[in-house]
Short mmCIF file of C-alpha atoms and ligand atoms in Angstrom, two decimals:
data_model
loop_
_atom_site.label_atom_id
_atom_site.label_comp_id
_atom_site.label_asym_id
_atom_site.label_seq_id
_atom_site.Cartn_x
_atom_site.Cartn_y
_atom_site.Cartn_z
CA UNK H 1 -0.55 81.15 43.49
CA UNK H 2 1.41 84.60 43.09
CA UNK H 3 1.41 85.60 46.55
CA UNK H 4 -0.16 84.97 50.20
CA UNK H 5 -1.31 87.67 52.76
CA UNK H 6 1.29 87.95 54.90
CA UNK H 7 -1.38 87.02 58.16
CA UNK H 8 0.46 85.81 61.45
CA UNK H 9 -1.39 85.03 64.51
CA UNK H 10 -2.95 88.02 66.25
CA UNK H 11 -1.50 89.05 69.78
CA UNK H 12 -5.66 88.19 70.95
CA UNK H 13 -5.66 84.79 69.22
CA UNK H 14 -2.45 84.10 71.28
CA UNK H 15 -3.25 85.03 74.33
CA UNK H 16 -6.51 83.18 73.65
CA UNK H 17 -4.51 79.73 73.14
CA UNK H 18 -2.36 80.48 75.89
CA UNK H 19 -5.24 80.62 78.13
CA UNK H 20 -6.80 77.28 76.95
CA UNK H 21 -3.66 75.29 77.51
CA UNK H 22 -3.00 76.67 80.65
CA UNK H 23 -6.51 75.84 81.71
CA UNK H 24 -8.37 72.78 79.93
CA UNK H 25 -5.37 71.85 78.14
CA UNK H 26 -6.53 72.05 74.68
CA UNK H 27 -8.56 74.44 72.15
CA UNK H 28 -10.19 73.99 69.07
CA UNK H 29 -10.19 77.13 66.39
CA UNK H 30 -12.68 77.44 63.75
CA UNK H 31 -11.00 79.23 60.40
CA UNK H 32 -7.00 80.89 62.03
CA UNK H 33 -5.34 80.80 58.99
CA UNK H 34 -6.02 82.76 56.02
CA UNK H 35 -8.19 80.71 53.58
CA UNK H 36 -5.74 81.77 50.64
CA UNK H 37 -3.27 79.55 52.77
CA UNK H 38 -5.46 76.66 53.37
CA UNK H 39 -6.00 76.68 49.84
CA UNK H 40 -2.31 76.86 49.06
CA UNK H 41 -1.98 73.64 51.48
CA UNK H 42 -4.51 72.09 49.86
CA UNK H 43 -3.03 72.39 46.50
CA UNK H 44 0.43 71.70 47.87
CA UNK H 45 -0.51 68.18 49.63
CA UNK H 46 -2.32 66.91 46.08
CA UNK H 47 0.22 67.68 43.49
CA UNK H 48 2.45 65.25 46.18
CA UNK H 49 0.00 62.99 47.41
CA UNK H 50 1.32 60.32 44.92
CA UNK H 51 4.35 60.16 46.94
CA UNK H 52 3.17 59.60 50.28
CA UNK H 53 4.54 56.63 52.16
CA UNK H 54 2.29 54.62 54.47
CA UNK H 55 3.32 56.12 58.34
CA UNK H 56 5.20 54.02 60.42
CA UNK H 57 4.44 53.71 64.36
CA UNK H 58 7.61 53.12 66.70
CA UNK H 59 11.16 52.65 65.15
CA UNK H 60 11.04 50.29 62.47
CA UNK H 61 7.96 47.82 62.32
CA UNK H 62 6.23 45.22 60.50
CA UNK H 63 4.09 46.74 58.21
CA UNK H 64 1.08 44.79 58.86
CA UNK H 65 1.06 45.15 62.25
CA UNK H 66 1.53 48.95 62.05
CA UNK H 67 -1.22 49.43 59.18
CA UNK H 68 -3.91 47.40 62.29
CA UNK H 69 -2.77 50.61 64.42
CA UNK H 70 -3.05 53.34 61.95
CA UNK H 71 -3.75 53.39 58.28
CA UNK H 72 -2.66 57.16 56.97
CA UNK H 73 0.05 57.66 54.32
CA UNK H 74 2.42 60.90 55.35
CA UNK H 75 4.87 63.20 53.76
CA UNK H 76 6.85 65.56 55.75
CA UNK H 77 6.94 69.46 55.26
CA UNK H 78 9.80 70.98 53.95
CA UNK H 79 9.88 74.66 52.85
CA UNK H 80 10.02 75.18 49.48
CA UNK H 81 6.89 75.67 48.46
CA UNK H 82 5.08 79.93 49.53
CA UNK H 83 2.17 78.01 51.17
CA UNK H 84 4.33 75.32 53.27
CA UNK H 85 7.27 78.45 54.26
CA UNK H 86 3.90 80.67 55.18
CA UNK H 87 2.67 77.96 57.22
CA UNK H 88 5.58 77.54 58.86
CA UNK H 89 6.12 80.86 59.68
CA UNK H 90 2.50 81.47 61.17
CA UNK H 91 3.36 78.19 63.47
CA UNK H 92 6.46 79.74 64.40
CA UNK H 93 4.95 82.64 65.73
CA UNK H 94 2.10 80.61 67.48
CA UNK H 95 5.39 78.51 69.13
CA UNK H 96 7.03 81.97 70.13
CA UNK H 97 3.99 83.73 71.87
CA UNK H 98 3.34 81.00 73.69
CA UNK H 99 6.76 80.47 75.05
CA UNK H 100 6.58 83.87 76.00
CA UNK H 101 3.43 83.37 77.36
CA UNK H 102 3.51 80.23 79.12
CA UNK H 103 7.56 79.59 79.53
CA UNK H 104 6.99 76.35 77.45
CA UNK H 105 10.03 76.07 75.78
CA UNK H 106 8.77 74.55 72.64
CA UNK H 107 12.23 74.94 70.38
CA UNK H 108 11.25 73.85 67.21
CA UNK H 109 8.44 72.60 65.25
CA UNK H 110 7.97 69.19 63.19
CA UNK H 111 4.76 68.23 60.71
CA UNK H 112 3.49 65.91 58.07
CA UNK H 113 0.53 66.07 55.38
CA UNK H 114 -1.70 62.89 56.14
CA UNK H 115 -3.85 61.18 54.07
CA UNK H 116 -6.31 58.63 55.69
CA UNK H 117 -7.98 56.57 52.27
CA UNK H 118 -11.80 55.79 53.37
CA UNK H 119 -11.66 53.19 56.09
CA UNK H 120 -8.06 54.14 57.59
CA UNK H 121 -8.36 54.98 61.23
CA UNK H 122 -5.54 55.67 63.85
CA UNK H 123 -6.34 53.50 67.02
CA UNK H 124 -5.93 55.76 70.38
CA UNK H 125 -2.61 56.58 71.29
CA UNK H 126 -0.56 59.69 73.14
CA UNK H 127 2.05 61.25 71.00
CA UNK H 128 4.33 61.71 74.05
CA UNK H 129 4.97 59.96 77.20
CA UNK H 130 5.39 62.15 80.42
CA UNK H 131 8.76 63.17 81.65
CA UNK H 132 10.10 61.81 78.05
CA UNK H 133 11.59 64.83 76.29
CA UNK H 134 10.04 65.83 72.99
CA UNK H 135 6.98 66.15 72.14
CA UNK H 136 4.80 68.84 74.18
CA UNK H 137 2.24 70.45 72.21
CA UNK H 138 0.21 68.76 69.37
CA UNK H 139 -1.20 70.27 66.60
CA UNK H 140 -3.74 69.28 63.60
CA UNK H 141 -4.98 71.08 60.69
CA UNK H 142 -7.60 69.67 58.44
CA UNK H 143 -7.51 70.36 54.73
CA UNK H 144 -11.12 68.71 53.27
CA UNK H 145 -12.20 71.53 51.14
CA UNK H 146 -15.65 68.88 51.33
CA UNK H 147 -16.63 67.37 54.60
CA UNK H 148 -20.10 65.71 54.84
CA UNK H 149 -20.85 65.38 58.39
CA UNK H 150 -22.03 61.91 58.57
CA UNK H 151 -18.47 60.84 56.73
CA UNK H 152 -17.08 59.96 60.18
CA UNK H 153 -13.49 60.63 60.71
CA UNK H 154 -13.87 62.50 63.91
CA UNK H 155 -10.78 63.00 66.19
CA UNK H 156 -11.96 62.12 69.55
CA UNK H 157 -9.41 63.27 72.71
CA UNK H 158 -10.18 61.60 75.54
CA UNK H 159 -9.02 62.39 79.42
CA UNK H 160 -5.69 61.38 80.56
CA UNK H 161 -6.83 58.17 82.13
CA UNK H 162 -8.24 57.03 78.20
CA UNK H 163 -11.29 56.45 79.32
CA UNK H 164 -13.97 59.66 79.31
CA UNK H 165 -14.48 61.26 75.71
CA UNK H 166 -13.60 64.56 76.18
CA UNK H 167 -14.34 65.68 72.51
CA UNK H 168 -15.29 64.61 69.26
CA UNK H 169 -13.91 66.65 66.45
CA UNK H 170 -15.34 66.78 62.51
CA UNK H 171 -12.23 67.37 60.23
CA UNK H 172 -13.57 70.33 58.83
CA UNK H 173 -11.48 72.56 56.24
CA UNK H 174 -9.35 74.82 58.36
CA UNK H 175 -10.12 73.78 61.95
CA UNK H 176 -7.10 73.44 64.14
CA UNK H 177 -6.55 71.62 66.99
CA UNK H 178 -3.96 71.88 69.68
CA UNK H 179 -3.46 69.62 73.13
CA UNK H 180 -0.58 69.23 75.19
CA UNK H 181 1.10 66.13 73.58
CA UNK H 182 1.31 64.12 77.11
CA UNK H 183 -2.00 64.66 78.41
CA UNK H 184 -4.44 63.44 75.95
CA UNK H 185 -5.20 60.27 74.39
CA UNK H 186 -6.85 60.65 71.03
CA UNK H 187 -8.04 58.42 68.17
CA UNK H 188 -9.15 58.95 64.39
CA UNK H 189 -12.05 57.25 63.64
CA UNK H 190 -12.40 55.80 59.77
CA UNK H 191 -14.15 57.77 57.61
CA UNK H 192 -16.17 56.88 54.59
CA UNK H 193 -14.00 59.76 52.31
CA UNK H 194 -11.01 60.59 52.23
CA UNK H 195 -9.33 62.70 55.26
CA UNK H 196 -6.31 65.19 54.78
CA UNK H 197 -4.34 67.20 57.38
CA UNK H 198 -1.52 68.60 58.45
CA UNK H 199 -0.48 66.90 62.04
CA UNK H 200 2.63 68.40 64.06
CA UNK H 201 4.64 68.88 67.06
CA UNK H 202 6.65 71.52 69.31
CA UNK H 203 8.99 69.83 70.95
CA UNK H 204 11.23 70.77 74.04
CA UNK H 205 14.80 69.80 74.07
CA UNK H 206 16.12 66.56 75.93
CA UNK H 207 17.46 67.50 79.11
C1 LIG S 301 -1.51 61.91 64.73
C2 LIG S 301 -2.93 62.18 65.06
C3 LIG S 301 -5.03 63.26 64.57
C4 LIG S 301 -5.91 63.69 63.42
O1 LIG S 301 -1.15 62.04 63.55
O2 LIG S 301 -0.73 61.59 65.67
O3 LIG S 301 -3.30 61.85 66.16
O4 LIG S 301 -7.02 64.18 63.70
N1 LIG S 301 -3.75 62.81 64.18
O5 LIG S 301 -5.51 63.54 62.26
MN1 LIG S 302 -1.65 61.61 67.56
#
């Protein structure tokens, strides 16, 4: 890959997400990225998928007891690579109009490639606890240039209580997902192929 269309959120798609977290708390977008840049993901997270380490859940656990809560393998981004820096400056801007929009303040942004092998799953969880600093907005990006519907693998949010299914979400190449990180319970479901994405977090600074 020689170069990458330099295509940052529009000020419409913005003002779009803004609107969705202010109101249901969460938004699902078909294709926002440029498919030269999914693509450039995509080849980015296999040339490195070798050296993916199984994910950890809390500080430091047992790994059997972590791998019965969630079975991906992760690798963080670091820029480096066009695809990865592009990425991270489209998310960048996304974190910037909505601060501007919303009065967030989301101060920086944190991600890893993940890799669930058929039959991994991620059991429901929150990735932030209210009034605990740090994580506020959620984000996933799914990178399956192949995704047979009946594969399973579906992200499914659920309402703050855990208990109503809210949505249940095909990882489909280039969908992304965003929810406020305290407010939803989610799950991944196992899947009968392999399931790649790109999960991250704006975070807010501790008080
Ligand atoms: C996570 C997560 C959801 C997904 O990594 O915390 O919930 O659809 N991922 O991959
Ligand atoms: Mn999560």
């Amino acid at each position: 890959m020689t170069a990458l269309p330099n295509q940052l959120p529009s000020e419409s798609l913005l003002d779009q997400i803004a609107d969705a977290l202010a109101g249901p708390g969460f938004i699902i977008i078909d294709q926002p990225l440029p498919v030269s840049l999914i693509n450039g993901l995509i080849d980015n997270l296999l040339a490195q998928q070798a050296e993916f380490k199984p994910a950890g859940v809390g500080r430091q656990g047992d790994y059997q007891r972590n791998q019965d809560i969630r079975g991906d393998a992760i690798q963080w981004l670091e820029p480096g690579d066009l695809a990865v820096t592009e990425f991270l400056r489209w998310m960048d801007k996304l974190r910037l109009g909505i601060n501007q929009r919303l009065f967030l303040g989301l101060f920086d942004y944190e991600c890893h490639y993940a890799v669930y092998a058929p039959g991994a799953f991620y059991q429901k969880h929150r990735d932030a606890f209210r009034g605990s600093p740090g994580r506020k907005l959620s984000t996933v990006l799914y990178l399956n240039p192949e995704w047979d519907l009946v594969a399973g693998g579906e992200l499914v949010l659920y309402d703050e209580a855990g208990e109503e299914q809210l949505v249940r979400l095909a990882p489909e190449c280039g969908k992304l997902v965003l929810f406020l990180s305290e407010d939803f319970p989610h799950e991944v479901l196992p899947a009968t192929q392999s399931r790649q994405s790109i999960a991250g977090w704006f975070r807010i600074k501790p008080a």
